[in-house]
PDB file of C-alpha atoms in Angstrom:
ATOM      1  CA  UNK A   1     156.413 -87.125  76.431  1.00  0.00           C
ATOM      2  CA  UNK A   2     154.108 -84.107  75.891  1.00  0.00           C
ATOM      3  CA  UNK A   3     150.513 -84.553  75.988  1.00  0.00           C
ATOM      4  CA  UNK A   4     148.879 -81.812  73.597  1.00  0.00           C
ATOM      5  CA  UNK A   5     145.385 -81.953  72.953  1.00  0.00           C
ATOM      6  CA  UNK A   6     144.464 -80.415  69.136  1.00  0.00           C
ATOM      7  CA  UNK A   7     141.286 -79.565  68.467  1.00  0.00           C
ATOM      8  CA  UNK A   8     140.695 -77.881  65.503  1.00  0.00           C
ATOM      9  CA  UNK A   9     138.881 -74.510  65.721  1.00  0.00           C
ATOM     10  CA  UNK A  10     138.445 -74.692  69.265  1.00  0.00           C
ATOM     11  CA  UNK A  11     139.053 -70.849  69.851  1.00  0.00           C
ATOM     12  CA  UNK A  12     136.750 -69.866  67.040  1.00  0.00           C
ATOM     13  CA  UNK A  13     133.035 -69.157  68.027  1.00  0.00           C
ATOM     14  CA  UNK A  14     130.906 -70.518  65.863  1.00  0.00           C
ATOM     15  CA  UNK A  15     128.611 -68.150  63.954  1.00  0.00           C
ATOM     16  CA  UNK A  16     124.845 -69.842  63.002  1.00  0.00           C
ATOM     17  CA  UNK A  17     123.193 -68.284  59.574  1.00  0.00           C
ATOM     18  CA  UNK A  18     119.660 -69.293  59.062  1.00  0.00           C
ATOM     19  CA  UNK A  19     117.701 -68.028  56.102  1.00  0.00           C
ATOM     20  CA  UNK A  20     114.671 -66.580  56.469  1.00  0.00           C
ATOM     21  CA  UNK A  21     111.025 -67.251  54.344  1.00  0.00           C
ATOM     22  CA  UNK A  22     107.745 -67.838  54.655  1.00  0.00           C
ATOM     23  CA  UNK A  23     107.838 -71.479  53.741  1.00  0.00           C
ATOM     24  CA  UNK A  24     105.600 -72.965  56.204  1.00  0.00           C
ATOM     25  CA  UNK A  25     108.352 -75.089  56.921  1.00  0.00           C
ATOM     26  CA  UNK A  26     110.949 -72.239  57.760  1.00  0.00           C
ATOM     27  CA  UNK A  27     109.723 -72.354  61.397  1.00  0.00           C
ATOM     28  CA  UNK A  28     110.873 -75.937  61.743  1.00  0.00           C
ATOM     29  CA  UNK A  29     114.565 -74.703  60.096  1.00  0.00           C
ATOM     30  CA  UNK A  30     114.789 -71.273  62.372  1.00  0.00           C
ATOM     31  CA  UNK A  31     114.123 -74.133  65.654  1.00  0.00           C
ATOM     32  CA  UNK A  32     117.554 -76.262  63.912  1.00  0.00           C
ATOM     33  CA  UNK A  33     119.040 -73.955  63.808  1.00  0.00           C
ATOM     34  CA  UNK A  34     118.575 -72.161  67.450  1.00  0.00           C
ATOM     35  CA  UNK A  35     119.083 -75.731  68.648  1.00  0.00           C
ATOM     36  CA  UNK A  36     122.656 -75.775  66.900  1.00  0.00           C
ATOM     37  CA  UNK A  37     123.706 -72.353  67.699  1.00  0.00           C
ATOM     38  CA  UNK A  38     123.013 -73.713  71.491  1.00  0.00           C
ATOM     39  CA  UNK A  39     124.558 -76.980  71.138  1.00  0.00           C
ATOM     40  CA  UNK A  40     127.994 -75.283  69.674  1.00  0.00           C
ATOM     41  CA  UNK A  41     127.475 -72.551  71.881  1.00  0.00           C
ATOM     42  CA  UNK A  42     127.828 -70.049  69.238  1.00  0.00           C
ATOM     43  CA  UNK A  43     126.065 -66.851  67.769  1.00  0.00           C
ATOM     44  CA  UNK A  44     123.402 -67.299  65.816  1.00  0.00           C
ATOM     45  CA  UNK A  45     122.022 -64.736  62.752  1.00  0.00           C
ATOM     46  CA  UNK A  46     118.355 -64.829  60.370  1.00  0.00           C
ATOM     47  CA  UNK A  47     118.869 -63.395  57.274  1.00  0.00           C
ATOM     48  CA  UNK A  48     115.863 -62.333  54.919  1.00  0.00           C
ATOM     49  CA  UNK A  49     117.094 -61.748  51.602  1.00  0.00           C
ATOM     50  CA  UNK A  50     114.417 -59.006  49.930  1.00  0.00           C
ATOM     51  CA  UNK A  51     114.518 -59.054  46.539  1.00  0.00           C
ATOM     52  CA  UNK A  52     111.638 -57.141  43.774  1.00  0.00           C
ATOM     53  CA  UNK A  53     109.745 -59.802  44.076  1.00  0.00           C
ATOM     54  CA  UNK A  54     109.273 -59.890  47.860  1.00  0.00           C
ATOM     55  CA  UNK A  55     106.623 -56.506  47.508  1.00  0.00           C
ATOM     56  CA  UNK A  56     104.595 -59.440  45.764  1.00  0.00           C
ATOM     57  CA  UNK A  57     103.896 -61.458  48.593  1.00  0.00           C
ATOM     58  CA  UNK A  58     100.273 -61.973  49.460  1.00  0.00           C
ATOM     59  CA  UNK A  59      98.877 -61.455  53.058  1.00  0.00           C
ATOM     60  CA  UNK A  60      99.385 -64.813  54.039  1.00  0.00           C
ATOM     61  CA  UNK A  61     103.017 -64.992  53.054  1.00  0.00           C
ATOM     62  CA  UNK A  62     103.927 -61.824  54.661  1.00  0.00           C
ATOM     63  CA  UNK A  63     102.383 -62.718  58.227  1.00  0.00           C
ATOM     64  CA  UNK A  64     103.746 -66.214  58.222  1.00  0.00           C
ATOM     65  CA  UNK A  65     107.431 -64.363  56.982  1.00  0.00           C
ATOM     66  CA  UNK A  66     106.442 -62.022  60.252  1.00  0.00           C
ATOM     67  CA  UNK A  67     105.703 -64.938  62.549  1.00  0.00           C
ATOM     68  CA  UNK A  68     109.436 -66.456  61.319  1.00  0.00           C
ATOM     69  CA  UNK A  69     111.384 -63.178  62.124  1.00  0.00           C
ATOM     70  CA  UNK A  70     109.386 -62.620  65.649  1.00  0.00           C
ATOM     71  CA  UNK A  71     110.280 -66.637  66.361  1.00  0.00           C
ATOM     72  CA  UNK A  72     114.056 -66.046  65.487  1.00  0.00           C
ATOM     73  CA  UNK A  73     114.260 -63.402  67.510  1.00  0.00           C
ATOM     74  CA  UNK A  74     112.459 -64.764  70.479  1.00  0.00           C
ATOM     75  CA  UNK A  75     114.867 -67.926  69.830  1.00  0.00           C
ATOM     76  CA  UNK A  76     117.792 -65.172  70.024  1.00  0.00           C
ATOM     77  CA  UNK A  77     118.862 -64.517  66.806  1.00  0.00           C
ATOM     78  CA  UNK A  78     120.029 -61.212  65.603  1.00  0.00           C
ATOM     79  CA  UNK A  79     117.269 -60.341  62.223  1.00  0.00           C
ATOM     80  CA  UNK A  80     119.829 -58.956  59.718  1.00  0.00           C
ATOM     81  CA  UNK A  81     118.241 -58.172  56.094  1.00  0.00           C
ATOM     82  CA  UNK A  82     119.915 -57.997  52.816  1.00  0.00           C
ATOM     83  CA  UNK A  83     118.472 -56.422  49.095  1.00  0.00           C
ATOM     84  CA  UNK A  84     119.212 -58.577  45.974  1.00  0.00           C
ATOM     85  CA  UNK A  85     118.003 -60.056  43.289  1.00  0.00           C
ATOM     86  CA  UNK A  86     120.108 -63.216  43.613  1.00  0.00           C
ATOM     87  CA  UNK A  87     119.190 -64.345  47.005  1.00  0.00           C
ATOM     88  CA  UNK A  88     122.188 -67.132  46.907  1.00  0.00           C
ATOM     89  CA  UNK A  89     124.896 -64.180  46.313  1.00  0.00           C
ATOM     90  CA  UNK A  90     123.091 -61.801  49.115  1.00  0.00           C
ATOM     91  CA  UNK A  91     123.565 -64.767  51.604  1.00  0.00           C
ATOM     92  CA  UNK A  92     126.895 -66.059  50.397  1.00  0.00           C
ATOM     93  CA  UNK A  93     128.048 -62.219  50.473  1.00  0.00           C
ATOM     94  CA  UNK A  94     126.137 -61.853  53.786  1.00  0.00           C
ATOM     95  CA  UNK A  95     127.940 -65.322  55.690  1.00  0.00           C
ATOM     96  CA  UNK A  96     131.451 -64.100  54.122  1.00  0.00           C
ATOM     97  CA  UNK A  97     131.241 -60.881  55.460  1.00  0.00           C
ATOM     98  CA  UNK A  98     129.493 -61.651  59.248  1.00  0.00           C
ATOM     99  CA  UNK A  99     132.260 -64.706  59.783  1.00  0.00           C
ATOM    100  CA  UNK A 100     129.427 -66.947  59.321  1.00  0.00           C
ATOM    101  CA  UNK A 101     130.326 -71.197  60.302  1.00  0.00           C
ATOM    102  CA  UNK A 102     127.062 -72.722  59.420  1.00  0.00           C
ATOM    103  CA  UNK A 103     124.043 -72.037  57.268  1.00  0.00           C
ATOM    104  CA  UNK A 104     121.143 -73.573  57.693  1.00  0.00           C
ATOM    105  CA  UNK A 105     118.319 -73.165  55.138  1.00  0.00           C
ATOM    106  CA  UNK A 106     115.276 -75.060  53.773  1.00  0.00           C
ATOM    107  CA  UNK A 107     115.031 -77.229  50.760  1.00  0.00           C
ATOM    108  CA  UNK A 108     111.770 -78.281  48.894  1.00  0.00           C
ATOM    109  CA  UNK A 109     111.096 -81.692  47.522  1.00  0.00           C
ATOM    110  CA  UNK A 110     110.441 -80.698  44.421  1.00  0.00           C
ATOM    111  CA  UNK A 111     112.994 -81.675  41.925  1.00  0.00           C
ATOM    112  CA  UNK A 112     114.162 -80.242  38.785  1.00  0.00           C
ATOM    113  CA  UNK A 113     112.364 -81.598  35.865  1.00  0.00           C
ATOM    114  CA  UNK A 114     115.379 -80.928  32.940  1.00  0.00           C
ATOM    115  CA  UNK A 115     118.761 -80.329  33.248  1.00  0.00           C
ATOM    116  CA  UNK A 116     118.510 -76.826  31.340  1.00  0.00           C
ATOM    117  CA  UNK A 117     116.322 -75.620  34.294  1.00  0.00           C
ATOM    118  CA  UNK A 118     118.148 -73.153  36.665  1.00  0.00           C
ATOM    119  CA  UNK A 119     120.139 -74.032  39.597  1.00  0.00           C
ATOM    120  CA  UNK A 120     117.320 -74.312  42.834  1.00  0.00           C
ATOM    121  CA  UNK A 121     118.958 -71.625  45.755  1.00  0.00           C
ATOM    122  CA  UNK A 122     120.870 -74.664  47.604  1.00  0.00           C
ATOM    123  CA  UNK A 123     123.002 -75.838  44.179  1.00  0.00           C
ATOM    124  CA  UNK A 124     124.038 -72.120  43.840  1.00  0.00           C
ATOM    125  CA  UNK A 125     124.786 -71.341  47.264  1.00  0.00           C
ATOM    126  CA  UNK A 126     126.492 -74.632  47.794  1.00  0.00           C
ATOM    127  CA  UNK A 127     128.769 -74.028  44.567  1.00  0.00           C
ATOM    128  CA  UNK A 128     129.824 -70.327  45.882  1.00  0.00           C
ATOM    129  CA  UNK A 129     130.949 -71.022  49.446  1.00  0.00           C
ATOM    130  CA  UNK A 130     132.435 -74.114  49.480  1.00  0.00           C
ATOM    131  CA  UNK A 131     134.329 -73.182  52.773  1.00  0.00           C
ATOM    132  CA  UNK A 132     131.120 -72.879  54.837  1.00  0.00           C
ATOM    133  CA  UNK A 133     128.935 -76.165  56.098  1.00  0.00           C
ATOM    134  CA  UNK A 134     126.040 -75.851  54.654  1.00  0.00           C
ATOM    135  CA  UNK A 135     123.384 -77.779  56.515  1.00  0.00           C
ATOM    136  CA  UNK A 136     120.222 -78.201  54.426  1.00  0.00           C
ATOM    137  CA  UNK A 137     116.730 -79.010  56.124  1.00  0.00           C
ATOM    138  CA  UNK A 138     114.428 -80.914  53.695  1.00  0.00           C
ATOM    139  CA  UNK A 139     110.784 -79.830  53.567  1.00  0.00           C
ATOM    140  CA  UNK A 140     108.777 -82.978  54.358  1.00  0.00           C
ATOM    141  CA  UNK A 141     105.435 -81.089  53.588  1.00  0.00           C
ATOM    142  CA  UNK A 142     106.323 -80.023  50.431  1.00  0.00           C
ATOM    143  CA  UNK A 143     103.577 -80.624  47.645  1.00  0.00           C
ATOM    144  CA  UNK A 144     105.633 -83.545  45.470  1.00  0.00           C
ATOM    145  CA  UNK A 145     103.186 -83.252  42.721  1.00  0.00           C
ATOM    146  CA  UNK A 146     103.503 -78.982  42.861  1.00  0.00           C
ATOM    147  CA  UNK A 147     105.722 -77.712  39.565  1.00  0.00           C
ATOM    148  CA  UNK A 148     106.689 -73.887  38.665  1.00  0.00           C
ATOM    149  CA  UNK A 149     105.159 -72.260  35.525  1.00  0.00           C
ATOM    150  CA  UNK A 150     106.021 -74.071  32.758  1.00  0.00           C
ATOM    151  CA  UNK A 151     106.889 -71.895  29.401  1.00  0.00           C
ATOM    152  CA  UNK A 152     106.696 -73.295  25.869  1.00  0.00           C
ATOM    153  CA  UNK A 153     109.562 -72.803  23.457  1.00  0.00           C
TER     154      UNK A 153
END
């Protein structure tokens, strides 16, 4: 008798997508993911996703979103940006097109207060690519009691 070994995959490389921001928790998801890019021995991509919006940063955000792209790339990740307004289709569009395995991104604690609230960025981007694993970091330091602009109707 034979004796085949199957592993599933085992030719294909795997391809690390982190996302980008500057969360001051997005170091600790750019380290994850660096660590797992190592540990599967694959390549390993930061995506920012600049939308209108991102001109509105203040000075703060912008050199902590510096200090994120200078540790991915000192972690050695290849900085790839993308221009959008839906930041979950730019990185869905983004991972389809590089061959992308794994995402890993960032998710507040802050929940949704009402159903007819939008989507938050991981329910959208884990409803359009259902093929990829999708590993999402929680944000432990995340402000429970912080909630977005509320708007009367």
């Amino acid at each position: 008798m034979k004796n085949s070994n199957i592993t599933s995959g085992s030719n294909a490389q795997e391809h690390i997508l982190v996302c980008l921001s500057a969360s001051p928790s997005n170091a600790k998801i750019v380290k994850t993911a660096a660590t797992m890019a190592s540990a599967f021995g694959g390549s390993f991509t930061a995506l920012y996703v600049q939308t209108p919006d991102s001109d509105k940063l203040d000075e703060e955000n912008k050199n902590r979103l510096q200090d994120h792209i200078r540790l991915a790339e000192q972690l050695g990740a290849d900085i790839a940006t993308a221009y959008g307004e839906d930041v979950s289709f730019q990185i869905a569009e983004f991972a389809h097109i590089s061959g992308v395995t794994k995402i890993v991104i960032g998710r507040s604690n802050v929940k949704r207060r009402h159903f007819w609230n939008k989507p938050t960025l991981t329910e959208k981007l884990t409803e359009i690519v259902p093929n990829i694993d999708i590993h999402i970091i929680p944000d432990s330091t995340a402000d429970p009691k912080y909630k977005e602009k509320s708007y009367r109707f």
